[in-house]
């Protein structure tokens, strides 16, 4: 199936499709799948937090807590999938760059065993620069919220 056919029919993205859109790889790929995709509007990323992830060796020994900056990064990666599908960037080697993060609030710890739902909504987009609102939820509880901007760079063919 070609990339255009993928982007027009998709409402979910598995790990294979995620890796065809954003350049992140283990240990820095922080989303496992994306669901509820509404092109140009919103989606929900899923991150299953497990104790065997490398950040828990030092954050914090004996009290593993998923780092806040990684929660924000997981929201950004989720938004990258939304934009990648909305702009037909599958297999185009696009790069995504943070431009700003505002209004970050952490409301609850995220720990191994948690399943984070990363709800992102496009506030402004359509070109190279997009703005998003994001919320990380665990068991229906708000863990983190932020507004952020990203720029998408697509290599010329």
XYZ file of C-alpha atoms in Angstrom, residues 47-122:
76
model
C 2.805 4.644 25.994
C 3.027 1.513 28.134
C 5.479 2.387 30.904
C 7.652 -0.565 31.974
C 10.327 -0.927 34.654
C 12.937 -2.252 32.196
C 13.254 1.139 30.445
C 16.729 2.693 30.797
C 15.633 5.970 32.447
C 14.524 4.118 35.580
C 18.117 3.177 36.422
C 18.676 6.746 37.523
C 15.209 8.361 37.857
C 14.964 7.428 40.689
C 16.555 4.241 42.091
C 14.091 2.645 44.487
C 11.296 5.030 43.402
C 10.967 4.865 39.606
C 9.144 7.879 38.158
C 8.780 8.509 34.423
C 10.587 11.834 33.781
C 8.366 14.833 33.086
C 10.404 15.936 30.098
C 9.868 12.496 28.572
C 6.105 12.840 29.045
C 6.284 16.076 27.046
C 8.455 14.368 24.422
C 5.915 11.523 24.157
C 3.171 14.108 23.520
C 5.372 15.702 20.849
C 6.035 12.355 19.167
C 2.286 11.692 19.149
C 1.723 15.057 17.458
C 4.398 14.110 14.921
C 2.284 11.137 13.874
C -0.774 13.360 13.492
C 1.128 15.805 11.290
C 2.915 13.069 9.366
C -0.370 11.473 8.393
C -2.139 14.799 7.820
C 0.617 16.047 5.486
C 1.301 12.704 3.760
C 4.829 12.387 5.193
C 4.952 8.586 5.441
C 8.354 7.351 4.180
C 9.492 10.932 3.419
C 12.251 11.122 6.085
C 10.706 14.200 7.685
C 12.353 15.659 10.765
C 10.464 17.237 13.648
C 11.911 19.994 15.825
C 10.543 21.494 19.030
C 10.048 25.260 18.840
C 8.489 25.957 22.225
C 6.698 24.540 25.230
C 4.338 26.611 27.400
C 2.014 26.175 30.341
C 3.422 22.840 31.481
C 1.806 21.448 34.604
C 2.438 18.074 36.203
C -0.497 16.689 38.187
C 0.424 13.099 39.052
C 3.401 10.749 38.936
C 3.700 8.285 36.070
C 5.251 5.000 37.186
C 6.013 1.549 35.744
C 2.798 -0.332 35.062
C 0.953 2.815 33.982
C -0.493 3.174 30.487
C -0.224 6.803 29.430
C -2.751 8.170 26.977
C -1.311 11.186 25.180
C -4.188 13.316 23.928
C -2.988 15.918 21.416
C -5.052 18.477 19.537
C -3.807 20.716 16.745
